[in-house]
Every structure is written in C-alpha cells, then in structure tokens.
CSV table of C-alpha atoms in Angstrom, one decimal:
chain,number,residue,atom,x,y,z
A,8,UNK,CA,-0.2,71.3,47.2
A,9,UNK,CA,-3.4,69.2,47.1
A,10,UNK,CA,-6.4,70.5,48.8
A,11,UNK,CA,-8.8,67.7,48.2
A,12,UNK,CA,-8.8,66.3,51.8
A,13,UNK,CA,-11.2,63.5,51.0
A,14,UNK,CA,-8.1,61.8,49.5
A,15,UNK,CA,-6.1,61.5,52.7
A,16,UNK,CA,-3.5,59.3,50.9
A,17,UNK,CA,-2.3,62.3,48.8
A,18,UNK,CA,-0.9,63.7,52.0
A,19,UNK,CA,0.3,60.4,53.4
A,20,UNK,CA,2.4,59.8,50.3
A,21,UNK,CA,4.4,63.0,51.0
A,22,UNK,CA,5.2,61.8,54.5
A,23,UNK,CA,8.6,62.6,56.0
A,24,UNK,CA,10.7,61.8,59.1
A,25,UNK,CA,9.8,65.2,60.6
A,26,UNK,CA,7.6,65.0,63.7
A,27,UNK,CA,4.0,66.2,63.2
A,28,UNK,CA,3.5,69.5,64.9
A,29,UNK,CA,6.9,70.9,63.9
A,30,UNK,CA,5.3,73.4,61.6
A,31,UNK,CA,3.2,74.9,64.4
A,32,UNK,CA,6.3,75.0,66.7
A,33,UNK,CA,8.2,77.0,64.0
A,34,UNK,CA,5.2,79.2,63.5
A,35,UNK,CA,5.0,79.9,67.2
A,36,UNK,CA,8.7,80.7,67.6
A,37,UNK,CA,8.4,83.0,64.6
A,38,UNK,CA,5.6,85.0,66.2
A,39,UNK,CA,7.6,85.4,69.4
A,40,UNK,CA,10.7,86.4,67.5
A,41,UNK,CA,8.8,88.9,65.4
A,42,UNK,CA,7.2,90.3,68.6
A,43,UNK,CA,10.6,90.8,70.3
A,44,UNK,CA,11.9,92.6,67.2
A,45,UNK,CA,8.8,94.8,67.2
A,46,UNK,CA,9.4,95.7,70.9
A,47,UNK,CA,12.9,96.8,70.0
A,48,UNK,CA,11.7,99.0,67.2
A,49,UNK,CA,8.8,100.3,69.3
A,50,UNK,CA,11.2,101.8,71.8
A,51,UNK,CA,12.8,104.0,69.2
A,52,UNK,CA,9.6,105.0,67.4
A,53,UNK,CA,8.0,108.4,68.3
A,54,UNK,CA,4.2,108.4,68.9
A,55,UNK,CA,3.3,109.9,65.5
A,56,UNK,CA,5.2,107.0,63.8
A,57,UNK,CA,3.3,104.4,65.8
A,58,UNK,CA,0.0,106.1,64.9
A,59,UNK,CA,0.8,106.1,61.2
A,60,UNK,CA,2.1,102.6,61.3
A,61,UNK,CA,-1.2,101.4,62.9
A,62,UNK,CA,-3.1,103.1,60.1
A,63,UNK,CA,-0.9,101.4,57.5
A,64,UNK,CA,-1.7,98.1,59.2
A,65,UNK,CA,-5.4,98.8,59.0
A,66,UNK,CA,-5.3,99.8,55.4
A,67,UNK,CA,-3.3,96.7,54.4
A,68,UNK,CA,-5.7,94.5,56.3
A,69,UNK,CA,-8.7,96.0,54.5
A,70,UNK,CA,-7.2,95.4,51.1
A,71,UNK,CA,-6.0,91.9,52.0
A,72,UNK,CA,-9.5,91.1,53.2
A,73,UNK,CA,-11.2,92.5,50.1
A,74,UNK,CA,-8.8,90.7,47.8
A,75,UNK,CA,-9.2,87.4,49.6
A,76,UNK,CA,-13.0,87.6,49.6
A,77,UNK,CA,-13.3,88.7,46.0
A,78,UNK,CA,-10.9,86.0,44.8
A,79,UNK,CA,-13.4,83.4,46.0
A,80,UNK,CA,-16.6,85.3,45.0
A,81,UNK,CA,-15.6,86.2,41.5
A,82,UNK,CA,-14.9,83.6,38.8
A,83,UNK,CA,-13.3,84.2,35.4
A,84,UNK,CA,-16.6,85.2,33.8
A,85,UNK,CA,-17.0,87.8,36.5
A,86,UNK,CA,-20.0,85.9,37.8
A,87,UNK,CA,-20.6,86.5,41.5
A,88,UNK,CA,-20.8,83.3,43.6
A,89,UNK,CA,-20.9,82.5,47.3
A,90,UNK,CA,-22.7,85.7,48.2
A,91,UNK,CA,-25.7,84.1,49.8
A,92,UNK,CA,-23.5,81.7,51.7
A,93,UNK,CA,-21.4,84.6,53.0
A,94,UNK,CA,-24.4,86.5,54.1
A,95,UNK,CA,-25.9,83.5,55.9
A,96,UNK,CA,-22.6,82.5,57.5
A,97,UNK,CA,-21.9,85.9,58.9
A,98,UNK,CA,-25.5,86.4,60.1
A,99,UNK,CA,-25.7,83.0,61.8
A,100,UNK,CA,-22.2,83.3,63.0
A,101,UNK,CA,-22.9,86.7,64.6
A,102,UNK,CA,-25.9,85.3,66.4
A,103,UNK,CA,-24.0,82.3,67.7
A,104,UNK,CA,-21.0,84.4,68.6
A,105,UNK,CA,-23.0,86.9,70.5
A,106,UNK,CA,-24.8,84.1,72.3
A,107,UNK,CA,-21.6,82.6,73.4
A,108,UNK,CA,-20.0,86.1,73.7
A,109,UNK,CA,-16.6,85.0,72.4
A,110,UNK,CA,-15.3,88.5,72.5
A,111,UNK,CA,-15.8,88.6,76.2
A,112,UNK,CA,-14.1,85.3,76.6
A,113,UNK,CA,-11.1,86.6,74.7
A,114,UNK,CA,-11.1,89.8,76.8
A,115,UNK,CA,-11.2,87.7,80.0
A,116,UNK,CA,-8.2,85.7,78.9
A,117,UNK,CA,-6.5,88.9,77.7
A,118,UNK,CA,-7.1,90.6,81.1
A,119,UNK,CA,-5.6,87.6,82.9
A,120,UNK,CA,-2.5,87.7,80.6
A,121,UNK,CA,-2.3,91.4,81.2
A,122,UNK,CA,-2.3,91.0,84.9
A,123,UNK,CA,0.1,88.0,84.9
A,124,UNK,CA,2.6,89.8,82.7
A,125,UNK,CA,2.6,93.0,84.8
A,126,UNK,CA,1.2,95.0,81.9
A,127,UNK,CA,-1.5,96.8,83.9
A,128,UNK,CA,-0.3,100.2,82.6
A,129,UNK,CA,-0.4,99.1,79.0
A,130,UNK,CA,-3.6,100.6,77.7
A,131,UNK,CA,-3.3,98.8,74.3
A,132,UNK,CA,-2.5,95.3,75.6
A,133,UNK,CA,-6.0,94.0,75.0
A,134,UNK,CA,-6.3,95.6,71.5
A,135,UNK,CA,-2.9,94.2,70.5
A,136,UNK,CA,-3.7,90.7,71.8
A,137,UNK,CA,-7.1,90.5,70.2
A,138,UNK,CA,-6.2,92.0,66.9
A,139,UNK,CA,-3.0,90.0,66.4
A,140,UNK,CA,-4.7,86.8,67.4
A,141,UNK,CA,-7.5,87.2,64.9
A,142,UNK,CA,-5.1,88.2,62.1
A,143,UNK,CA,-2.8,85.2,62.3
A,144,UNK,CA,-5.4,82.6,63.2
A,145,UNK,CA,-8.2,83.4,60.8
A,146,UNK,CA,-7.7,82.0,57.4
A,147,UNK,CA,-7.4,78.8,55.4
A,148,UNK,CA,-3.6,78.8,55.5
A,149,UNK,CA,-3.5,77.9,59.2
A,150,UNK,CA,-6.0,75.0,58.7
A,151,UNK,CA,-4.5,73.6,55.5
A,152,UNK,CA,-1.0,73.9,56.8
A,153,UNK,CA,-1.9,72.2,60.1
A,154,UNK,CA,-3.7,69.4,58.3
A,155,UNK,CA,-0.7,68.8,56.0
A,156,UNK,CA,1.6,68.8,59.1
A,157,UNK,CA,-0.6,66.3,60.9
A,158,UNK,CA,-1.2,63.9,58.0
A,159,UNK,CA,2.1,63.9,56.3
A,160,UNK,CA,4.5,65.6,58.8
A,161,UNK,CA,5.1,68.2,56.1
A,162,UNK,CA,5.5,71.6,57.7
A,163,UNK,CA,6.3,73.5,54.5
A,164,UNK,CA,3.1,75.5,54.4
A,165,UNK,CA,3.3,76.4,58.0
A,166,UNK,CA,6.9,77.5,57.7
A,167,UNK,CA,5.9,79.8,54.9
A,168,UNK,CA,3.1,81.1,57.1
A,169,UNK,CA,5.7,81.5,59.9
A,170,UNK,CA,7.7,84.0,57.8
A,171,UNK,CA,4.6,86.0,57.1
A,172,UNK,CA,3.4,85.9,60.7
A,173,UNK,CA,6.9,87.0,62.0
A,174,UNK,CA,6.6,90.2,59.9
A,175,UNK,CA,3.0,90.8,60.8
A,176,UNK,CA,3.6,90.5,64.5
A,177,UNK,CA,6.7,92.6,64.3
A,178,UNK,CA,4.7,95.4,62.9
A,179,UNK,CA,1.8,94.9,65.2
A,180,UNK,CA,4.1,94.9,68.2
A,181,UNK,CA,5.8,98.1,67.0
A,182,UNK,CA,2.4,99.8,66.6
A,183,UNK,CA,0.4,98.4,69.5
A,184,UNK,CA,2.8,96.9,72.1
A,185,UNK,CA,3.7,93.6,73.6
A,186,UNK,CA,0.2,92.2,73.8
A,187,UNK,CA,0.6,91.1,70.2
A,188,UNK,CA,3.3,88.6,71.2
A,189,UNK,CA,0.8,86.6,73.2
A,190,UNK,CA,-1.2,85.8,70.1
A,191,UNK,CA,1.2,82.9,70.0
A,192,UNK,CA,-1.0,81.2,72.6
A,193,UNK,CA,-4.3,80.9,70.5
A,194,UNK,CA,-2.1,80.2,67.4
A,195,UNK,CA,-0.5,77.2,69.0
A,196,UNK,CA,-3.7,75.9,70.5
A,197,UNK,CA,-5.7,76.3,67.3
A,198,UNK,CA,-3.1,74.9,64.8
A,199,UNK,CA,-1.9,72.3,67.3
A,200,UNK,CA,-5.4,71.0,67.8
A,201,UNK,CA,-6.0,70.7,64.1
A,202,UNK,CA,-2.7,68.8,63.6
A,203,UNK,CA,-3.6,66.4,66.4
A,204,UNK,CA,-7.1,65.8,65.0
A,205,UNK,CA,-6.0,65.9,61.3
A,206,UNK,CA,-7.0,62.3,60.5
A,207,UNK,CA,-10.5,63.0,61.8
A,208,UNK,CA,-10.9,66.4,60.1
A,209,UNK,CA,-9.4,65.8,56.7
A,210,UNK,CA,-11.8,63.2,55.2
A,211,UNK,CA,-14.8,65.5,55.6
A,212,UNK,CA,-13.3,68.6,54.1
A,213,UNK,CA,-13.5,69.5,50.4
A,214,UNK,CA,-12.1,72.1,48.1
A,215,UNK,CA,-15.4,74.0,48.3
A,216,UNK,CA,-15.2,74.1,52.1
A,217,UNK,CA,-11.7,75.4,52.1
A,218,UNK,CA,-12.6,78.1,49.5
A,219,UNK,CA,-15.6,79.2,51.5
A,220,UNK,CA,-13.5,79.2,54.7
A,221,UNK,CA,-11.0,81.4,53.0
A,222,UNK,CA,-13.7,83.8,51.7
A,223,UNK,CA,-15.3,84.2,55.2
A,224,UNK,CA,-11.9,84.5,56.9
A,225,UNK,CA,-10.9,87.3,54.5
A,226,UNK,CA,-14.1,89.1,55.4
A,227,UNK,CA,-13.2,88.9,59.1
A,228,UNK,CA,-9.7,90.2,58.3
A,229,UNK,CA,-11.4,93.1,56.5
A,230,UNK,CA,-13.3,93.9,59.8
A,231,UNK,CA,-10.0,93.8,61.7
A,232,UNK,CA,-8.6,96.4,59.2
A,233,UNK,CA,-11.7,98.6,59.6
A,234,UNK,CA,-11.2,98.5,63.4
A,235,UNK,CA,-7.6,99.6,63.1
A,236,UNK,CA,-8.1,102.2,60.4
A,237,UNK,CA,-11.2,103.9,61.6
A,238,UNK,CA,-11.0,103.2,65.4
A,239,UNK,CA,-14.4,101.4,65.2
A,240,UNK,CA,-15.5,98.5,67.4
A,241,UNK,CA,-16.6,95.6,65.2
A,242,UNK,CA,-16.7,92.6,67.6
A,243,UNK,CA,-14.7,90.4,65.2
A,244,UNK,CA,-14.3,87.6,67.8
A,245,UNK,CA,-18.1,87.2,68.0
A,246,UNK,CA,-18.1,86.7,64.2
A,247,UNK,CA,-15.7,83.7,64.4
A,248,UNK,CA,-18.5,81.1,64.4
A,249,UNK,CA,-19.2,82.3,60.8
A,250,UNK,CA,-16.1,80.2,59.8
A,251,UNK,CA,-17.8,77.0,61.1
A,252,UNK,CA,-21.2,78.0,59.6
A,253,UNK,CA,-19.5,78.5,56.2
A,254,UNK,CA,-18.1,74.9,56.3
A,255,UNK,CA,-21.5,73.5,57.3
A,256,UNK,CA,-23.4,75.4,54.6
A,257,UNK,CA,-21.1,74.5,51.7
A,258,UNK,CA,-22.9,71.2,50.7
A,259,UNK,CA,-26.1,73.2,50.4
A,260,UNK,CA,-24.6,75.7,47.9
C-alpha cells in the first residue's frame, strides 16, 4: 500500500465501485459486535478474572506502544531519530491539550452517554469509554485507511483494522464494561471526517509525517497501557494535540 500521499493518483488508480466510507462503516459495526460479545463474556467472568484481564490489556498496550515507538525511532544502524520531535510534540501537545482541556470534554460527553444509556450505576463506564476510544482511534492505521477509503473507495485497510478493533473492544468490554462499546462514536466521527476530507488532506501528507504520527500515537497507547496496568491517571486525551504537533514539526526535522 502506498503511503506517499503527495501522489494522490496512486490511490485513484486503485479505485473501485465500493462507496467511500464503507471501511469506516464496517469498522464501526465490528466495534459494536465485539462489544456485544464482550458483554456476554463479562456476565460469566468472576471479578478476579476481570481484574487479571484488565492487567493483561494494560501490559499488552504498554508493549504495543513501546514497539510502535521504537520502530520509528530506531533505524537499521541503531541510530536514534525523532527523539527531539517526540519531546517537542508531547510537550507542546500537553500544553495545548491542557489549555483546551480535552479530557474534560471527553468526560462531559461520556457523562452524557452514561446518563442517556441508563448506566448511572456503572462505575467504570467513563474509564471504559475513554480508554477504548483512545486505543482504537489513535494511530496511523485509522488515518491511512480512511484516506485510502476516501480517495479510492478501497476499504481493505480499514477492514483489517475492523478485525483487530473487534477483538480489542471485545476484551475491553469483558474487563471494563459496556462503556467501551460507545467508542464507536468517536471512531466513526474521526475516520468518517478524514474520508470526507481525503482530497484536501492527502496532498499535504508525506511518508515522514505518517511515520511521526505513528511514533507519537504509539507513545499515547503506551500511556493508556500504564493507566490500565498501574491504575495511574495520565490524562491521555489532553496529550492528543501532540499528534497534530508531530505532523506540523515534521518538515523542520
């Protein structure tokens, strides 16, 4: 799959008769399906199983985050690259995110969902919603797949992501509850917007931008894993602007 988005024609040549946006639709349905399966499993899981499952999720997220970040920071000669960009992106992103207070916005929306779905007694609804949303929305796969879907009506990458997300949400729902299912909302809004705006976004993206986006996204996934594993409170949502900062800083590095 080509990732040089300055050459939009590469995507257009692979066009098909499938309607653009089909990939995000499949991805959303997979998240819902995985969540429903997770609810079924959750009913039969004792509390100690749910606790261990959550720790396993945290551990796997930590290693996925480390692997994804190091893949972009280490080249064959084991020469570190991208470190300064990562530091600046996370620092500037943290300041911007705290200024906007994205975490609070997410929590407000999550509280509204919790009330509307009659989940007032579900103490882990917010945690499940926030954690699952960040896990399946952060990363280059969502952006690259949505661009490919919008430019060439090729949903193949998003269908692959749908399979992964189905399993992820099934496990999240089993461990944390039904709040994870509602991560489908930010997923559809995020990927759907990129698909709709694909022709505007694609020409300005480069391979370097995608690589730095993947590196920064992996670091955020690591933070999600730390929160799950060690019961800490890194405000990962307030670090989301680091993804945009990483894109903007790429030409300087």
